[in-house]
Amino acid sequence: MTTAPAIRLTSLTKSFGSVHAVDGVHLDVAPGEFFSMLGPSGSGKTTVLRLIAGFETPTSGTIELFGEDVTSKAPFDRDVNTVFQDYALFPHMSVLENVAYGLRVRGMGKQERRERAAAALETVRLAGLGDRKPSQLSGGQRQRVALARATVVEPKVLLLDEPLGALDLKLREQMQVELKEIQRDLGITFIFVTHDQEEALTLSDRIAVFSEGRIVQLGTPREIYERPSNSFVADFVGTSNVFTGEMARTVVGTVGDFSIRPERMRVTAGSKPGTNAATGTVVETIYVGGSTRVVVDLDAGQRVNVLMSNDAGGDVDKLRGTAVTLSWAAADVVTLASENTTTR
Ligand code: ADP
Ligand code: MG
């Protein structure tokens, strides 16, 4: 490797008493990457972030930033900054003073820090709002102030712990786009923590999927979504139809664990058994805007979900209660590993 990774975690472990919050994590994040840690609540994401920031000391393992071992360094000796979910703005300070705070602590003169803070407010599209108090801003605007405050000191790595979690859906989607643009403009490494799979898929260059303190899959959004390596990932990231054991032999025709995404299955009327196909009965059709979710009880005994695009035409609702055949391309059958293992 020619350049050192922005972050390298080696055998990183953190236990709280008998709780193994982080359990042997190996990870390299490249400079400039938008990297997400995705997993359910309690899977160890925040603890990994706090270890990188230096707010927690690992039970074992090491943390390197740009090739330097920082495992035993204090938070302020690490070139990272954190954006918290609750923003943690100072209510008595103006927006500009909030953003300039980190520069003041570093001893920068008044004129220069005002200029730098104003420029940072411009990058987050808040130019002109510097004189307001945080209470005079919307949730989305407060979020952006927190972002400006964290980036104004020009950290090499920005850690973001569910920063959009407090926003409503519309605002969150808008902020997702802006976050991505800001990250591109600044060119710094983002480590973004979320439990929202769609958010991770939308924003990230790569994603680490966490479960019980471990990384169970590491890959690009496309790899994670289209090639989930085990049934946990297949279930957690989007919905999947997972076939195991005897069911796999009957439906897929092979022994093993397999998954087929709902949008990769086609529904046709009537019962026509064949290869890469299964027969069943439609129990429910659910209109979801651009598509319809069709719930089918297979004759083999398992319930599956199929997602049909609504621009295909035809009245899907008519299918309820009727016999249908589901079919798929052999290439859309994803083989799942039964072991939850991963490598750097
Ligand atoms: P996530 O951010 O993925 O929701 P966390 O990293 O916050 O997960 O927590 C991982 C596990 O570690 C959880 O079981 C949590 O209860 C536990 N944990 C986190 N911090 C502490 C702490 N300070 N003391 C005891 N247990 C903790
Ligand atoms: Mg958390």
XYZ file of C-alpha atoms and ligand atoms in Angstrom:
372
model
C 0.000 0.000 0.000
C 1.444 3.402 -1.010
C -0.609 5.688 1.241
C -1.571 4.800 4.789
C -5.296 4.281 5.392
C -7.125 7.194 7.050
C -8.211 4.749 9.721
C -6.923 1.285 10.532
C -8.546 -0.752 13.280
C -6.745 -3.932 14.255
C -8.337 -6.585 16.493
C -10.297 -3.810 18.187
C -12.221 -4.979 21.244
C -14.199 -3.122 23.906
C -15.967 -4.858 26.771
C -18.180 -3.261 29.422
C -18.147 -5.903 32.140
C -19.561 -8.997 30.483
C -20.902 -7.057 27.436
C -18.657 -7.389 24.373
C -19.706 -4.129 22.708
C -16.934 -4.378 20.089
C -15.600 -7.830 19.399
C -12.452 -8.071 17.275
C -12.962 -5.476 14.528
C -10.474 -5.209 11.660
C -11.037 -2.320 9.287
C -9.190 -0.059 6.834
C -10.859 3.145 5.639
C -9.246 4.995 2.728
C -8.578 8.763 2.758
C -11.565 10.661 1.338
C -13.965 7.762 1.688
C -17.598 8.196 2.738
C -17.720 5.138 4.957
C -20.805 3.957 6.844
C -21.215 1.655 9.802
C -24.674 0.143 9.547
C -26.329 -2.124 12.078
C -29.218 -2.504 14.499
C -29.334 -0.704 17.825
C -26.782 -2.168 20.245
C -24.508 -3.642 17.556
C -21.508 -1.567 18.683
C -21.427 1.268 16.123
C -21.292 4.160 18.598
C -18.652 2.398 20.674
C -16.410 2.015 17.603
C -16.856 5.720 16.887
C -16.045 6.682 20.486
C -12.943 4.475 20.372
C -11.754 6.219 17.192
C -12.437 9.632 18.755
C -10.610 8.630 21.945
C -13.598 8.971 24.303
C -13.204 5.277 25.177
C -10.093 3.167 25.690
C -10.054 -0.209 23.925
C -9.933 -3.398 25.965
C -7.492 -4.648 23.314
C -6.404 -3.856 19.780
C -5.057 -0.725 18.080
C -6.296 2.375 16.258
C -4.157 4.074 13.613
C -4.895 7.392 11.914
C -2.938 7.962 8.686
C -0.324 5.428 9.741
C 0.121 6.761 13.278
C -0.837 4.638 16.277
C -3.144 6.861 18.367
C -4.525 4.128 20.641
C -3.232 5.760 23.806
C -3.563 9.409 22.695
C -6.047 11.861 24.174
C -9.053 12.939 22.044
C -7.607 16.415 21.367
C -4.388 14.852 20.045
C -6.303 13.030 17.308
C -7.055 14.727 14.018
C -10.733 13.795 14.138
C -13.937 15.588 15.064
C -17.400 14.321 15.925
C -20.943 15.402 15.021
C -23.403 14.083 17.571
C -27.044 13.237 17.007
C -28.252 15.927 19.443
C -25.935 18.549 17.822
C -24.778 19.814 21.263
C -24.800 23.502 20.244
C -24.246 26.225 22.857
C -27.660 27.906 23.235
C -26.334 31.226 24.589
C -23.909 31.738 21.684
C -24.786 32.986 18.209
C -24.496 30.602 15.281
C -21.235 32.240 14.211
C -19.787 32.005 17.741
C -20.798 28.344 17.906
C -18.938 27.614 14.682
C -15.915 29.708 15.704
C -15.677 28.083 19.139
C -13.167 25.383 18.164
C -10.932 28.002 16.555
C -11.070 30.169 19.682
C -10.034 27.202 21.827
C -7.080 26.739 19.463
C -6.061 30.360 20.060
C -6.893 31.840 16.648
C -7.367 35.632 16.468
C -10.848 37.131 16.362
C -10.827 38.456 12.809
C -9.488 35.254 11.277
C -11.854 32.984 13.168
C -14.850 35.095 12.173
C -13.815 34.815 8.527
C -13.220 31.081 8.768
C -16.522 30.511 10.559
C -18.405 32.578 7.977
C -16.812 30.513 5.192
C -17.784 27.288 6.977
C -21.379 28.540 7.254
C -21.312 29.145 3.526
C -20.284 25.534 2.781
C -23.329 24.311 4.710
C -25.541 26.888 2.972
C -26.203 29.030 6.032
C -24.493 32.225 4.884
C -26.158 35.227 6.531
C -27.597 33.364 9.532
C -24.504 33.790 11.711
C -26.129 36.300 14.080
C -29.040 34.079 15.057
C -29.228 31.966 18.177
C -29.596 28.175 17.708
C -33.172 28.410 19.042
C -34.075 30.600 16.059
C -33.192 27.856 13.570
C -35.043 24.823 12.214
C -33.844 21.295 13.017
C -32.158 20.955 9.642
C -30.398 24.298 10.048
C -29.162 23.363 13.537
C -27.821 20.131 12.088
C -25.862 22.138 9.535
C -24.445 24.438 12.212
C -23.170 21.339 14.027
C -21.589 20.206 10.769
C -19.950 23.599 10.173
C -18.657 23.662 13.738
C -17.074 20.232 13.298
C -15.518 20.921 9.898
C -14.222 24.471 10.497
C -11.191 23.127 12.379
C -10.381 21.051 9.271
C -10.154 17.583 10.802
C -8.816 14.859 8.532
C -11.627 12.565 9.648
C -15.187 13.482 10.575
C -17.161 11.051 12.727
C -20.950 11.344 12.455
C -23.176 9.425 14.865
C -26.692 9.178 13.394
C -26.561 12.918 12.607
C -29.852 12.901 10.703
C -31.762 10.782 13.206
C -33.685 13.701 14.720
C -34.964 15.035 11.394
C -38.243 14.177 9.693
C -38.157 12.084 6.517
C -38.297 14.886 3.932
C -35.602 16.932 5.635
C -33.492 13.837 6.156
C -33.555 13.027 2.449
C -32.595 16.609 1.618
C -29.762 16.579 4.168
C -28.488 13.253 2.798
C -27.877 14.883 -0.574
C -26.240 17.910 1.061
C -24.038 15.806 3.328
C -22.715 13.958 0.316
C -22.007 17.233 -1.513
C -20.284 18.738 1.513
C -18.124 15.647 1.913
C -17.105 15.853 -1.746
C -16.321 19.578 -1.468
C -14.202 19.122 1.653
C -12.542 15.903 0.492
C -12.228 14.601 4.065
C -12.954 11.102 5.316
C -16.458 10.632 6.745
C -17.300 7.808 9.134
C -21.067 7.800 9.246
C -23.053 5.731 11.732
C -26.656 4.798 10.990
C -29.220 2.086 11.628
C -31.052 3.162 8.450
C -30.115 0.863 5.593
C -31.479 3.155 2.908
C -29.419 6.044 4.236
C -26.267 3.910 4.200
C -26.939 2.646 0.679
C -27.596 6.177 -0.611
C -24.579 7.919 0.880
C -21.682 5.537 1.172
C -18.689 4.555 -0.879
C -18.481 1.464 1.329
C -20.489 0.034 4.201
C -19.564 -2.186 7.143
C -22.598 -4.080 8.422
C -22.391 -4.636 12.189
C -23.996 -7.316 14.294
C -23.168 -7.983 17.935
C -19.923 -6.023 17.894
C -18.569 -7.574 14.711
C -18.421 -6.642 11.056
C -20.493 -9.270 9.262
C -20.023 -7.796 5.791
C -17.877 -5.103 4.240
C -18.495 -3.827 0.728
C -19.938 -1.248 -1.639
C -23.676 -0.510 -1.360
C -24.246 -2.570 -4.479
C -22.293 -5.560 -3.119
C -24.074 -5.391 0.231
C -27.495 -5.159 -1.353
C -27.109 -7.511 -4.289
C -24.673 -10.005 -2.764
C -25.456 -10.201 0.968
C -22.967 -12.655 2.416
C -25.290 -14.170 5.011
C -28.916 -14.248 6.064
C -28.473 -11.500 8.697
C -27.324 -9.004 6.037
C -29.936 -10.210 3.538
C -32.646 -9.560 6.129
C -31.302 -6.349 7.626
C -30.466 -4.574 4.365
C -33.740 -4.388 2.481
C -36.158 -7.279 2.463
C -35.148 -10.648 1.151
C -36.624 -14.031 0.563
C -34.283 -16.443 2.310
C -34.442 -20.176 1.593
C -32.589 -22.678 3.748
C -32.484 -26.425 4.338
C -35.239 -28.546 2.799
C -37.000 -25.413 1.479
C -33.880 -24.479 -0.508
C -33.796 -27.938 -2.061
C -37.452 -27.698 -3.077
C -37.582 -24.070 -4.272
C -34.046 -23.360 -5.528
C -33.230 -26.963 -6.406
C -29.941 -27.075 -4.472
C -28.849 -27.701 -0.909
C -27.589 -24.570 0.890
C -28.729 -21.128 2.055
C -30.004 -18.736 -0.610
C -31.673 -15.369 -0.966
C -33.690 -13.789 -3.773
C -34.643 -10.093 -3.661
C -38.391 -9.328 -3.988
C -37.829 -7.128 -7.050
C -36.004 -9.959 -8.829
C -39.052 -12.238 -8.840
C -41.742 -12.110 -11.502
C -45.370 -13.085 -10.976
C -47.443 -14.693 -13.709
C -51.018 -15.957 -13.447
C -51.608 -19.710 -13.292
C -49.674 -22.667 -11.953
C -46.732 -23.614 -14.200
C -44.032 -25.536 -12.309
C -40.520 -25.451 -13.808
C -36.891 -24.653 -13.062
C -36.122 -21.241 -11.516
C -39.804 -21.069 -10.676
C -42.194 -21.874 -7.844
C -45.963 -22.062 -7.641
C -48.148 -20.582 -4.945
C -51.190 -18.504 -4.009
C -51.370 -14.725 -3.617
C -52.482 -13.839 -0.087
C -52.119 -10.066 -0.265
C -51.288 -7.209 -2.612
C -50.114 -3.938 -1.084
C -49.944 -0.745 -3.105
C -46.785 1.225 -2.211
C -46.781 4.072 -4.743
C -44.320 3.229 -7.494
C -44.704 -0.493 -6.945
C -46.949 -3.167 -5.492
C -45.842 -5.693 -2.907
C -47.314 -9.118 -3.623
C -47.306 -11.626 -0.761
C -47.353 -15.230 -1.939
C -47.680 -18.486 0.009
C -45.633 -21.010 -1.931
C -47.073 -24.495 -2.342
C -43.754 -25.631 -0.834
C -44.862 -23.937 2.396
C -42.945 -20.647 2.682
C -44.308 -17.093 2.469
C -42.402 -14.794 0.087
C -42.533 -11.147 -0.982
C -42.443 -9.971 -4.582
C -42.112 -6.333 -5.606
C -43.752 -5.464 -8.924
C -43.269 -2.133 -10.618
C -46.599 -0.374 -11.178
C -45.594 0.893 -14.614
C -45.768 -2.721 -15.857
C -49.534 -2.155 -16.237
C -52.238 -4.714 -15.510
C -54.359 -4.965 -12.413
C -52.209 -6.653 -9.784
C -55.022 -6.517 -7.194
C -56.986 -9.062 -9.264
C -54.344 -11.654 -8.393
C -55.375 -11.853 -4.731
C -56.470 -15.390 -3.859
C -55.403 -16.854 -7.193
C -52.750 -19.403 -8.160
C -49.578 -17.857 -9.572
C -46.097 -18.844 -10.672
C -43.026 -16.964 -9.450
C -39.957 -17.053 -11.651
C -36.457 -15.610 -11.485
C -33.148 -15.692 -13.323
C -30.589 -18.195 -12.017
C -28.164 -15.240 -11.624
C -30.503 -13.594 -9.092
C -30.146 -16.436 -6.612
C -27.584 -15.275 -4.031
C -25.688 -17.955 -2.136
C -25.423 -17.074 1.561
C -22.578 -18.136 3.816
C -23.747 -19.874 6.955
C -20.786 -18.471 8.910
C -20.670 -14.783 9.869
C -17.089 -14.117 8.881
C -15.348 -11.274 7.153
C -11.872 -10.070 6.343
C -10.407 -6.613 6.016
P -25.072 1.063 18.736
O -24.449 2.407 18.588
O -24.815 0.155 17.564
O -26.522 1.136 19.063
P -23.471 0.848 21.159
O -22.062 0.915 20.693
O -24.049 2.084 21.727
O -24.378 0.302 19.955
O -23.623 -0.306 22.240
C -23.117 -1.614 22.049
C -23.362 -2.414 23.312
O -22.539 -1.930 24.355
C -24.777 -2.347 23.841
O -25.095 -3.605 24.381
C -24.682 -1.292 24.920
O -25.683 -1.484 25.893
C -23.307 -1.520 25.466
N -22.700 -0.293 26.015
C -22.360 0.813 25.305
N -21.797 1.743 26.117
C -21.796 1.222 27.370
C -21.332 1.683 28.642
N -20.755 2.881 28.796
N -21.484 0.849 29.705
C -22.039 -0.362 29.563
N -22.478 -0.862 28.381
C -22.367 -0.095 27.295
Mg -25.406 4.311 18.623
